[in-house]
Short mmCIF file of C-alpha atoms and ligand atoms in Angstrom, two decimals:
data_model
loop_
_atom_site.label_atom_id
_atom_site.label_comp_id
_atom_site.label_asym_id
_atom_site.label_seq_id
_atom_site.Cartn_x
_atom_site.Cartn_y
_atom_site.Cartn_z
CA MET A 1 10.65 40.15 -15.07
CA THR A 2 9.61 36.58 -14.74
CA GLN A 3 11.66 34.66 -12.14
CA GLU A 4 13.30 31.38 -13.40
CA ALA A 5 12.91 28.46 -11.56
CA PRO A 6 15.53 27.00 -9.86
CA ALA A 7 17.56 23.95 -11.41
CA ARG A 8 15.84 20.81 -10.30
CA PRO A 9 17.76 18.26 -8.83
CA ARG A 10 18.56 15.34 -11.43
CA PRO A 11 17.50 11.64 -10.64
CA THR A 12 20.01 9.93 -8.42
CA PRO A 13 22.64 8.72 -10.97
CA TYR A 14 23.48 5.26 -9.63
CA PRO A 15 25.66 2.93 -11.80
CA ALA A 16 23.89 0.41 -13.52
CA HIS A 17 26.16 -2.43 -11.92
CA LEU A 18 24.36 -1.69 -8.63
CA LEU A 19 21.45 -3.56 -9.84
CA THR A 20 23.11 -6.34 -11.81
CA THR A 21 25.98 -7.20 -9.49
CA PRO A 22 25.35 -9.85 -6.85
CA THR A 23 24.56 -8.46 -3.40
CA GLY A 24 27.48 -8.12 -0.85
CA ASP A 25 28.51 -11.11 1.11
CA LEU A 26 26.06 -12.14 4.28
CA ARG A 27 27.37 -15.48 5.24
CA HIS A 28 28.00 -13.88 8.49
CA LEU A 29 24.43 -13.74 9.03
CA PRO A 30 22.45 -16.89 10.04
CA GLY A 31 20.07 -18.37 7.53
CA HIS A 32 19.83 -20.86 4.73
CA ASP A 33 20.39 -20.39 0.78
CA GLY A 34 17.59 -22.88 -0.40
CA LEU A 35 17.72 -24.84 -3.48
CA PRO A 36 20.40 -23.90 -5.96
CA LEU A 37 19.47 -21.00 -8.35
CA VAL A 38 15.71 -20.58 -7.04
CA GLY A 39 16.85 -20.43 -3.42
CA SER A 40 13.79 -20.30 -0.96
CA THR A 41 11.27 -18.88 -3.42
CA VAL A 42 9.33 -22.13 -3.61
CA GLU A 43 8.92 -22.20 0.13
CA TYR A 44 8.21 -18.44 0.37
CA PHE A 45 5.71 -18.48 -2.05
CA ALA A 46 3.95 -21.64 -0.59
CA ASP A 47 2.95 -19.93 2.63
CA GLN A 48 4.65 -16.34 3.21
CA GLU A 49 3.11 -15.98 6.56
CA ALA A 50 4.45 -19.31 7.99
CA TRP A 51 7.74 -18.33 6.23
CA SER A 52 8.38 -15.16 7.87
CA VAL A 53 7.44 -16.88 11.26
CA ASN A 54 9.40 -20.02 11.07
CA GLN A 55 12.59 -18.37 9.95
CA ASN A 56 12.30 -15.86 12.83
CA ARG A 57 11.85 -19.09 15.10
CA ARG A 58 15.02 -20.53 13.56
CA TYR A 59 17.31 -17.57 13.11
CA GLY A 60 16.02 -14.69 15.11
CA ARG A 61 15.05 -10.97 13.88
CA VAL A 62 17.90 -10.76 11.37
CA TRP A 63 18.74 -13.52 8.86
CA ARG A 64 19.63 -13.83 5.20
CA SER A 65 17.36 -15.18 2.43
CA ASN A 66 17.50 -16.01 -1.02
CA ILE A 67 14.22 -15.26 -2.83
CA LEU A 68 13.45 -14.49 -6.69
CA PHE A 69 17.12 -14.90 -7.58
CA ASN A 70 17.91 -12.10 -4.81
CA VAL A 71 19.93 -12.79 -1.95
CA GLY A 72 19.44 -10.02 0.90
CA ALA A 73 19.03 -9.62 4.90
CA VAL A 74 15.71 -9.55 6.24
CA PHE A 75 15.08 -7.59 9.51
CA GLN A 76 12.30 -8.34 11.72
CA GLY A 77 12.82 -5.71 14.38
CA ALA A 78 11.48 -2.48 15.40
CA ASP A 79 14.90 -0.77 15.90
CA ALA A 80 15.94 -1.98 12.52
CA ALA A 81 12.97 -0.33 11.12
CA GLU A 82 13.75 3.01 12.62
CA THR A 83 17.46 2.83 11.26
CA ILE A 84 16.22 1.86 7.96
CA LEU A 85 13.28 4.31 7.55
CA LEU A 86 14.77 7.42 9.08
CA ASP A 87 17.93 6.63 7.38
CA ARG A 88 19.86 9.50 9.02
CA ASP A 89 23.20 8.57 7.06
CA LYS A 90 21.46 8.41 3.70
CA ASN A 91 22.62 4.70 3.37
CA PHE A 92 19.43 3.09 1.85
CA SER A 93 18.05 3.42 -1.52
CA SER A 94 14.32 3.07 -1.97
CA LEU A 95 14.80 3.31 -5.97
CA LEU A 96 17.34 0.49 -5.89
CA GLY A 97 15.45 -1.32 -3.30
CA TRP A 98 12.14 -1.25 -5.19
CA SER A 99 13.56 -1.44 -8.64
CA GLN A 100 13.74 -5.10 -8.99
CA ASN A 101 9.72 -5.66 -8.91
CA LEU A 102 8.48 -2.15 -9.94
CA ALA A 103 11.39 -0.42 -12.30
CA SER A 104 9.63 -1.70 -15.54
CA PHE A 105 6.18 -0.93 -14.75
CA PHE A 106 6.42 2.01 -12.17
CA SER A 107 9.55 4.07 -13.00
CA GLY A 108 9.46 7.53 -12.02
CA GLY A 109 7.12 6.98 -9.17
CA LEU A 110 8.00 8.72 -6.02
CA MET A 111 9.04 5.51 -4.28
CA LEU A 112 11.46 4.86 -6.93
CA ARG A 113 13.17 8.19 -6.55
CA ASP A 114 15.87 9.11 -3.69
CA PHE A 115 17.12 11.92 -1.73
CA ASP A 116 17.14 15.61 -3.38
CA ASP A 117 15.23 14.17 -6.46
CA HIS A 118 12.74 12.49 -4.30
CA ARG A 119 12.17 15.63 -1.94
CA PHE A 120 11.78 17.61 -5.23
CA HIS A 121 8.90 15.69 -6.48
CA ARG A 122 7.16 14.98 -3.09
CA ARG A 123 6.74 18.80 -2.70
CA LEU A 124 5.26 19.01 -6.16
CA LEU A 125 2.64 16.38 -5.32
CA GLN A 126 2.04 17.44 -1.92
CA SER A 127 -0.79 19.95 -2.99
CA ALA A 128 -2.85 16.98 -4.40
CA PHE A 129 -3.12 15.54 -0.86
CA LYS A 130 -3.78 18.82 1.12
CA ARG A 131 -7.26 19.18 2.77
CA PRO A 132 -8.77 21.06 0.08
CA ALA A 133 -7.85 18.50 -2.46
CA VAL A 134 -9.11 15.81 -0.47
CA GLU A 135 -12.23 17.29 0.51
CA GLY A 136 -12.87 17.59 -3.07
CA TYR A 137 -12.09 13.80 -3.62
CA LEU A 138 -14.25 12.71 -0.76
CA ALA A 139 -17.37 14.49 -2.16
CA GLN A 140 -16.95 12.89 -5.40
CA MET A 141 -16.67 9.28 -3.74
CA HIS A 142 -19.87 9.54 -1.88
CA PRO A 143 -22.27 8.82 -4.57
CA LEU A 144 -20.19 6.27 -6.05
CA ILE A 145 -20.05 4.20 -2.84
CA THR A 146 -23.64 4.37 -1.89
CA GLY A 147 -24.48 3.67 -5.68
CA ALA A 148 -22.33 0.73 -5.72
CA VAL A 149 -23.11 -0.63 -2.24
CA ALA A 150 -26.81 -0.45 -2.69
CA SER A 151 -26.44 -2.60 -5.75
CA TRP A 152 -25.09 -5.56 -3.94
CA PRO A 153 -27.53 -8.39 -3.68
CA ALA A 154 -28.78 -8.70 -0.12
CA GLY A 155 -29.17 -12.60 1.36
CA ALA A 156 -26.86 -13.99 -1.53
CA THR A 157 -23.21 -14.94 -0.98
CA LEU A 158 -20.93 -12.58 -2.60
CA ARG A 159 -17.12 -12.59 -2.96
CA PHE A 160 -16.18 -9.31 -1.39
CA TYR A 161 -12.32 -8.93 -2.89
CA PRO A 162 -13.51 -8.41 -6.57
CA ARG A 163 -16.52 -6.23 -5.48
CA ILE A 164 -14.53 -3.85 -3.43
CA LYS A 165 -11.50 -3.80 -5.87
CA ARG A 166 -13.96 -2.77 -8.60
CA LEU A 167 -15.44 -0.07 -6.29
CA LEU A 168 -12.28 1.35 -5.57
CA LEU A 169 -10.91 1.26 -9.24
CA ASP A 170 -13.97 2.84 -10.30
CA GLN A 171 -13.59 5.58 -7.72
CA ALA A 172 -9.97 5.92 -8.83
CA ALA A 173 -10.84 6.44 -12.34
CA ALA A 174 -13.16 9.31 -11.20
CA VAL A 175 -11.37 10.83 -8.21
CA PHE A 176 -7.85 10.53 -9.49
CA LEU A 177 -8.21 10.64 -13.17
CA GLY A 178 -11.63 12.83 -13.63
CA MET A 179 -13.02 9.98 -16.08
CA PRO A 180 -16.87 9.37 -16.05
CA LEU A 181 -17.48 5.54 -15.75
CA GLY A 182 -17.92 3.85 -19.09
CA ALA A 183 -15.73 2.02 -21.70
CA ASP A 184 -12.70 4.09 -21.13
CA SER A 185 -12.80 3.53 -17.61
CA ASP A 186 -13.28 -0.30 -18.25
CA ARG A 187 -10.12 -0.30 -20.19
CA VAL A 188 -8.17 1.61 -17.72
CA ARG A 189 -9.34 -0.82 -15.07
CA GLU A 190 -8.18 -3.57 -17.07
CA ALA A 191 -4.98 -2.21 -17.67
CA PHE A 192 -4.51 -1.38 -14.26
CA THR A 193 -5.02 -5.01 -13.21
CA ALA A 194 -2.68 -6.36 -15.90
CA LEU A 195 -0.15 -3.92 -14.53
CA THR A 196 0.01 -4.85 -11.18
CA LEU A 197 0.00 -8.80 -11.93
CA GLY A 198 3.08 -7.79 -13.88
CA THR A 199 5.20 -7.05 -10.64
CA VAL A 200 4.93 -10.52 -9.46
CA ALA A 201 5.27 -12.22 -12.78
CA VAL A 202 7.09 -15.87 -12.44
CA VAL A 203 8.50 -15.61 -15.77
CA PRO A 204 10.64 -12.58 -15.66
CA PHE A 205 10.49 -12.13 -19.26
CA ALA A 206 8.29 -10.53 -21.66
CA VAL A 207 7.32 -13.61 -23.47
CA PRO A 208 3.99 -12.85 -25.58
CA GLY A 209 0.69 -13.53 -23.84
CA LEU A 210 2.47 -14.04 -20.28
CA ALA A 211 2.19 -11.70 -17.46
CA LYS A 212 5.38 -9.51 -17.77
CA TRP A 213 4.26 -8.82 -21.60
CA LYS A 214 0.72 -8.09 -20.78
CA ALA A 215 1.74 -5.62 -18.02
CA LEU A 216 4.09 -3.91 -20.30
CA ARG A 217 1.67 -3.42 -23.02
CA SER A 218 -0.85 -2.07 -20.35
CA ARG A 219 1.55 0.46 -19.52
CA GLU A 220 1.86 1.63 -23.11
CA TYR A 221 -1.72 1.68 -23.31
CA LEU A 222 -1.96 3.81 -20.18
CA VAL A 223 1.01 6.19 -21.17
CA ARG A 224 -0.79 6.91 -24.37
CA TYR A 225 -3.94 7.55 -22.84
CA LEU A 226 -2.92 9.97 -20.01
CA ARG A 227 -0.61 11.85 -22.47
CA GLY A 228 -3.43 12.58 -24.68
CA LEU A 229 -5.27 13.93 -21.87
CA ILE A 230 -2.67 16.28 -20.54
CA PRO A 231 -3.03 19.52 -22.74
CA ALA A 232 -6.63 19.97 -21.61
CA ARG A 233 -5.80 19.11 -18.00
CA ARG A 234 -2.80 21.80 -17.97
CA GLY A 235 -5.52 24.70 -18.09
CA SER A 236 -8.46 23.11 -16.48
CA ASP A 237 -9.95 23.79 -12.90
CA GLY A 238 -10.62 20.07 -12.42
CA GLY A 239 -10.93 18.68 -8.79
CA ASP A 240 -9.23 15.33 -9.68
CA MET A 241 -5.95 14.45 -8.89
CA PHE A 242 -4.48 14.30 -12.48
CA SER A 243 -5.59 17.94 -13.08
CA HIS A 244 -3.85 18.80 -9.56
CA LEU A 245 -0.64 17.25 -10.90
CA CYS A 246 -1.04 19.09 -14.37
CA ARG A 247 -1.52 22.35 -12.90
CA GLU A 248 0.33 22.69 -9.53
CA ALA A 249 3.55 24.74 -9.13
CA ASP A 250 5.73 24.58 -6.06
CA GLU A 251 6.51 27.93 -4.42
CA GLU A 252 9.51 28.18 -6.45
CA GLY A 253 7.90 27.72 -9.70
CA GLY A 254 8.82 24.12 -10.35
CA ARG A 255 6.41 22.16 -12.47
CA LEU A 256 6.13 18.57 -13.56
CA THR A 257 6.64 17.77 -17.17
CA ASP A 258 4.18 15.70 -19.06
CA ASP A 259 6.26 12.56 -18.88
CA GLU A 260 6.52 13.16 -14.68
CA VAL A 261 2.87 13.83 -14.45
CA VAL A 262 2.16 10.37 -16.44
CA ASP A 263 4.79 8.49 -14.42
CA HIS A 264 3.33 9.90 -10.88
CA MET A 265 -0.27 9.00 -12.07
CA ILE A 266 0.45 5.51 -12.85
CA PHE A 267 2.13 5.15 -9.81
CA LEU A 268 -0.45 6.78 -7.53
CA LEU A 269 -3.15 4.50 -8.90
CA MET A 270 -1.01 1.31 -8.20
CA ALA A 271 -0.01 2.66 -4.75
CA ALA A 272 -3.72 3.84 -3.88
CA HIS A 273 -6.13 0.98 -4.93
CA ASP A 274 -4.83 -2.40 -4.07
CA THR A 275 -3.68 -1.41 -0.92
CA THR A 276 -6.92 0.05 0.31
CA THR A 277 -8.56 -2.93 -1.21
CA SER A 278 -6.41 -5.18 0.83
CA ALA A 279 -7.04 -3.21 4.00
CA LEU A 280 -10.86 -3.19 3.59
CA THR A 281 -10.86 -6.91 2.89
CA THR A 282 -9.07 -7.70 6.23
CA LEU A 283 -11.21 -5.21 8.04
CA VAL A 284 -14.38 -6.51 6.73
CA GLU A 285 -13.41 -10.19 7.35
CA ALA A 286 -12.49 -9.45 10.85
CA LEU A 287 -15.96 -7.71 11.51
CA GLY A 288 -17.52 -10.86 10.03
CA ARG A 289 -15.50 -13.23 12.47
CA HIS A 290 -16.13 -10.67 15.28
CA PRO A 291 -19.97 -9.58 14.92
CA ALA A 292 -19.75 -7.63 18.41
CA TRP A 293 -17.38 -5.56 17.07
CA GLN A 294 -19.62 -5.03 13.86
CA ASP A 295 -22.39 -3.84 15.82
CA ARG A 296 -20.40 -1.53 17.91
CA LEU A 297 -19.07 0.02 14.62
CA ARG A 298 -22.60 0.31 13.33
CA ASP A 299 -23.91 2.08 16.49
CA GLU A 300 -20.93 4.49 16.39
CA ALA A 301 -21.71 5.24 12.64
CA ARG A 302 -25.19 5.68 13.29
CA GLY A 303 -24.63 7.90 16.45
CA LEU A 304 -23.30 10.51 14.24
CA GLY A 305 -26.78 11.39 12.93
CA VAL A 306 -25.52 12.19 9.28
CA GLU A 307 -26.25 10.56 5.84
CA GLN A 308 -22.73 11.39 4.68
CA LEU A 309 -19.50 12.05 6.30
CA SER A 310 -17.85 15.58 5.94
CA TRP A 311 -14.39 16.56 7.25
CA GLY A 312 -14.78 16.90 10.76
CA ASP A 313 -16.84 13.69 11.04
CA PHE A 314 -13.86 11.40 10.43
CA ASP A 315 -12.44 12.22 14.00
CA ARG A 316 -15.70 11.43 15.44
CA LEU A 317 -15.39 7.55 14.72
CA PRO A 318 -12.74 6.36 17.08
CA LEU A 319 -13.69 2.83 17.03
CA ALA A 320 -13.78 2.55 13.36
CA ASP A 321 -10.21 4.14 13.53
CA GLN A 322 -9.00 1.62 15.99
CA CYS A 323 -10.45 -1.38 14.15
CA LEU A 324 -8.91 -0.29 10.76
CA ARG A 325 -5.63 0.09 12.54
CA GLU A 326 -5.74 -3.24 14.06
CA ALA A 327 -6.56 -4.77 10.40
CA LEU A 328 -3.57 -2.72 9.15
CA ARG A 329 -1.40 -4.31 11.81
CA LEU A 330 -2.54 -7.71 11.15
CA TYR A 331 -2.10 -7.73 7.62
CA PRO A 332 -0.28 -4.73 6.24
CA PRO A 333 -0.94 -4.27 2.59
CA VAL A 334 2.74 -3.57 1.81
CA PRO A 335 4.22 -6.47 4.17
CA THR A 336 7.88 -6.12 3.20
CA LEU A 337 9.64 -2.69 2.52
CA PRO A 338 12.95 -3.18 0.48
CA ARG A 339 15.88 -1.01 0.15
CA ARG A 340 19.61 -1.44 -0.95
CA THR A 341 22.61 -0.22 0.89
CA LEU A 342 24.52 2.19 -0.90
CA ARG A 343 27.71 1.98 1.40
CA ALA A 344 28.63 -0.52 4.15
CA CYS A 345 26.65 0.15 7.42
CA GLU A 346 25.36 -1.05 10.58
CA ILE A 347 21.66 -2.17 11.41
CA ASP A 348 20.56 -3.25 14.68
CA GLY A 349 24.13 -4.14 15.53
CA VAL A 350 24.81 -6.22 12.31
CA ALA A 351 27.31 -5.16 9.71
CA ILE A 352 25.66 -4.96 6.25
CA PRO A 353 28.19 -4.60 3.28
CA ALA A 354 27.50 -1.98 0.50
CA ASN A 355 25.22 -2.77 -2.45
CA THR A 356 23.08 -5.26 -0.44
CA ALA A 357 19.33 -5.72 -0.63
CA VAL A 358 17.56 -5.09 2.93
CA TRP A 359 14.21 -6.23 3.55
CA LEU A 360 12.10 -4.87 6.35
CA ASP A 361 9.50 -7.59 7.29
CA ASN A 362 6.75 -5.40 8.75
CA TYR A 363 4.29 -8.09 8.68
CA PHE A 364 6.40 -9.77 11.41
CA ILE A 365 7.38 -6.43 13.26
CA GLN A 366 3.59 -5.65 13.67
CA ARG A 367 3.01 -9.11 15.29
CA ASP A 368 6.31 -9.13 17.44
CA PRO A 369 5.41 -10.29 20.78
CA ALA A 370 8.07 -7.78 22.48
CA HIS A 371 5.32 -4.92 21.19
CA TRP A 372 2.20 -6.38 21.01
CA THR A 373 -0.09 -8.61 23.49
CA ARG A 374 -1.31 -11.91 22.05
CA PRO A 375 -0.32 -10.42 18.59
CA ASP A 376 -2.21 -12.90 16.34
CA ASP A 377 -5.61 -11.95 17.96
CA PHE A 378 -7.84 -9.48 16.40
CA ASP A 379 -8.14 -6.88 19.34
CA PRO A 380 -8.95 -3.33 18.38
CA GLU A 381 -8.80 -2.38 22.06
CA ARG A 382 -4.99 -2.44 21.89
CA PHE A 383 -5.18 0.86 20.16
CA SER A 384 -7.43 2.47 22.79
CA GLU A 385 -6.05 5.50 24.93
CA GLY A 386 -5.74 3.18 28.07
CA ARG A 387 -3.78 0.38 26.45
CA ALA A 388 -2.07 2.18 23.54
CA GLU A 389 0.35 -0.64 22.51
CA HIS A 390 1.32 1.17 19.40
CA LYS A 391 3.11 3.69 21.64
CA ARG A 392 5.42 1.05 23.33
CA HIS A 393 7.93 1.70 20.08
CA ARG A 394 7.73 4.56 17.39
CA PHE A 395 8.33 1.86 14.68
CA SER A 396 6.36 -1.03 15.68
CA TRP A 397 3.06 -0.20 13.72
CA ILE A 398 4.34 0.96 10.31
CA PRO A 399 1.83 0.00 7.71
CA PHE A 400 2.36 3.40 6.01
CA GLY A 401 6.13 2.92 6.27
CA GLY A 402 8.22 5.97 7.85
CA GLY A 403 10.56 8.63 7.25
CA ALA A 404 11.08 10.39 4.10
CA HIS A 405 8.90 7.89 2.14
CA THR A 406 5.99 7.75 4.51
CA CYS A 407 2.99 6.99 2.41
CA ILE A 408 1.88 10.24 1.05
CA GLY A 409 -1.80 8.99 0.71
CA MET A 410 -1.90 7.76 4.41
CA GLN A 411 -4.78 10.20 5.05
CA PHE A 412 -6.62 9.89 2.05
CA ALA A 413 -6.67 6.01 2.50
CA THR A 414 -7.77 6.42 6.12
CA MET A 415 -10.76 8.42 5.29
CA GLN A 416 -11.69 6.42 2.19
CA ALA A 417 -11.73 3.32 4.10
CA LYS A 418 -13.78 4.90 6.77
CA LEU A 419 -16.13 6.29 4.24
CA VAL A 420 -16.79 2.90 2.75
CA MET A 421 -17.11 1.35 6.19
CA PHE A 422 -19.56 3.99 6.89
CA HIS A 423 -21.80 2.96 4.15
CA LEU A 424 -21.43 -0.53 4.64
CA LEU A 425 -22.31 -0.54 8.27
CA ARG A 426 -25.58 1.55 7.74
CA ARG A 427 -26.78 -0.66 5.10
CA TYR A 428 -25.97 -4.16 5.95
CA ARG A 429 -24.78 -6.72 8.42
CA TRP A 430 -22.52 -9.46 7.23
CA ARG A 431 -21.17 -12.77 8.00
CA LEU A 432 -18.87 -15.23 6.90
CA ASP A 433 -20.34 -17.66 4.31
CA GLY A 434 -19.82 -20.84 6.69
CA ARG A 435 -16.20 -21.14 5.92
CA GLY A 436 -13.16 -21.68 8.12
CA GLU A 437 -9.70 -20.21 7.79
CA THR A 438 -8.34 -20.01 4.55
CA ARG A 439 -5.05 -19.49 3.65
CA ARG A 440 -3.98 -15.79 3.12
CA GLN A 441 -2.34 -14.99 -0.39
CA MET A 442 0.19 -12.14 0.42
CA ILE A 443 1.67 -11.28 -2.95
CA PRO A 444 1.10 -8.72 -4.45
CA PHE A 445 -1.24 -7.59 -1.72
CA PRO A 446 -2.76 -9.72 1.45
CA LYS A 447 -6.11 -11.12 0.68
CA PRO A 448 -7.87 -14.23 1.51
CA GLY A 449 -7.12 -16.89 -1.00
CA ASP A 450 -10.99 -17.60 -1.54
CA ASP A 451 -11.78 -13.75 -2.20
CA LEU A 452 -13.74 -13.70 0.91
CA PRO A 453 -17.20 -14.97 0.35
CA LEU A 454 -19.59 -13.19 2.64
CA VAL A 455 -23.55 -12.83 3.26
CA PHE A 456 -24.81 -9.39 3.49
CA GLU A 457 -28.17 -8.83 4.80
CA GLY A 458 -29.97 -5.33 4.85
CA VAL A 459 -30.29 -3.55 8.39
CA ASP A 460 -32.91 -0.95 9.19
CA ARG A 461 -31.20 2.52 8.90
C1 HEM B 1 -4.15 1.44 3.11
C2 HEM B 1 -3.70 1.90 2.34
C3 HEM B 1 -2.25 2.20 2.17
C4 HEM B 1 -1.07 1.67 2.69
C5 HEM B 1 -1.41 0.49 3.43
C6 HEM B 1 -0.09 2.14 2.03
C7 HEM B 1 1.36 1.69 2.40
C8 HEM B 1 2.46 2.56 2.11
C9 HEM B 1 3.73 2.30 2.39
C10 HEM B 1 4.21 1.18 3.23
C11 HEM B 1 4.76 3.25 1.61
C12 HEM B 1 6.21 3.17 1.98
C13 HEM B 1 6.73 2.34 1.13
C14 HEM B 1 8.49 2.41 1.44
O1 HEM B 1 8.71 3.07 2.21
O2 HEM B 1 8.97 1.63 0.80
C15 HEM B 1 3.81 3.90 0.73
C16 HEM B 1 4.46 4.86 -0.03
C17 HEM B 1 3.39 5.58 -0.82
N1 HEM B 1 2.23 5.57 -1.04
FE1 HEM B 1 0.84 4.59 0.16
N2 HEM B 1 -0.30 3.08 0.93
C18 HEM B 1 -1.82 3.24 1.15
C19 HEM B 1 -2.43 4.00 0.44
C20 HEM B 1 -1.93 4.99 -0.36
C21 HEM B 1 -2.84 5.97 -1.31
C22 HEM B 1 -4.49 6.01 -1.22
C23 HEM B 1 -1.97 6.59 -2.08
C24 HEM B 1 -2.39 7.71 -2.87
C25 HEM B 1 -3.43 8.46 -3.20
C26 HEM B 1 -0.79 6.21 -1.84
C27 HEM B 1 0.40 6.59 -2.40
C28 HEM B 1 1.78 6.49 -1.92
C29 HEM B 1 2.75 7.01 -2.69
C30 HEM B 1 2.86 7.89 -3.53
C31 HEM B 1 4.12 6.48 -1.97
C32 HEM B 1 5.61 6.89 -1.96
C33 HEM B 1 6.04 8.06 -1.11
C34 HEM B 1 7.22 8.12 -1.27
O3 HEM B 1 8.24 7.66 -1.77
O4 HEM B 1 7.68 9.57 -0.78
N3 HEM B 1 -0.85 5.36 -0.71
N4 HEM B 1 2.60 3.59 1.13
#
């Protein structure tokens, strides 16, 4: 007799008004409301880094703000991060926090689920992130990385950001979706780029030709495309992430429906590639500015004495690990983590009403002088065993978040970044193209405003 799968938890049924009613009264917090209607949106977009630091100077680690038609409380302390991310009393909704930016394009993704429903889905996704699956992805990545990196022109200036974005999107098509490179993967790549841009559309309506409209059309295309592939993937033994999601069931027989597989895949592609693109861009830029560190990492990579990295090699690159951590500290690819309170509560000694937007500013937390020595410096030694500054507070280094919604792709991202670095370092030495500091664009993901022009020179391998 077949055992019936247990009833699945239903998505948390929040009343619609939670999203549309104004946030609770925050006038007891310091802060300013900015201009009528737009609040501080203009100030914020003009320079998000300076904004975060200046507000802290004026108001301390908790203040109210009004951005993108949304009033909320900003928290810049590691203690607040611990309270919000561990969420022991189930006070904070990730679904409602992220909905304003992501619901139209990424509904059904893991971050847009709460509590029992979230746990149920996270368990079903977990097998696609376990060692055997990740080992399979890594094997597929090697030839793609070596092929792409080898084709970069030595001696000429190239903009790193679009190159690495393209490389990671091609990898995502292969490793996540199991697609060969070609016309379909080009179309998927374009659709994805438009979808991400929709999350920061200045005009929040679907006006034909503008960003939100393009993003919604791109989502429709991706849904149609992925749905069409599901029947074949349900029965396949493919090693790509999509096939894993189509096939896996949890111990109790739970399985994802077609709609859920599509929603999760679209979310995963977004969550995975822009974040890692941003992290690698920050790291490669820092190594361009600090050639001595670049040389140390190159020596470390060569010292392994292998042409390709296998599972056990990733732990044998401690300096690369320190440098990656430092890049993620200086420019966390997700610099703000939004939540919405479900009931009145206290965070870091401050009363916050129910139904209120709270934003965790991990860009600031990761540079808080309370936890970091000379926080604006690129100083990977701070992660060495001797100094271990990241151990001063459990929640002072949170580029992958924390608690129930901790990044499910953390291990995958770390390995992928090290893999790319391994191949870059062994093939090239790079330097900045004579430029000084350029303003960083923080939204939707941090990157240098000029896309990081670099000169790559070949090195003996
Ligand atoms: C350097 C790369 C990455 C960074 C910095 C990063 C960062 C984050 C952060 C901060 C969160 C938590 C958001 C919150 O609590 O509101 C998160 C969640 C998530 N990430 Fe990542 N991520 C990265 C790469 C990846 C990759 C490669 C994947 C998939 C292959 C992925 C999939 C996800 C998913 C599915 C969630 C939602 C988890 C949940 O809600 O349970 N991420 N990520």
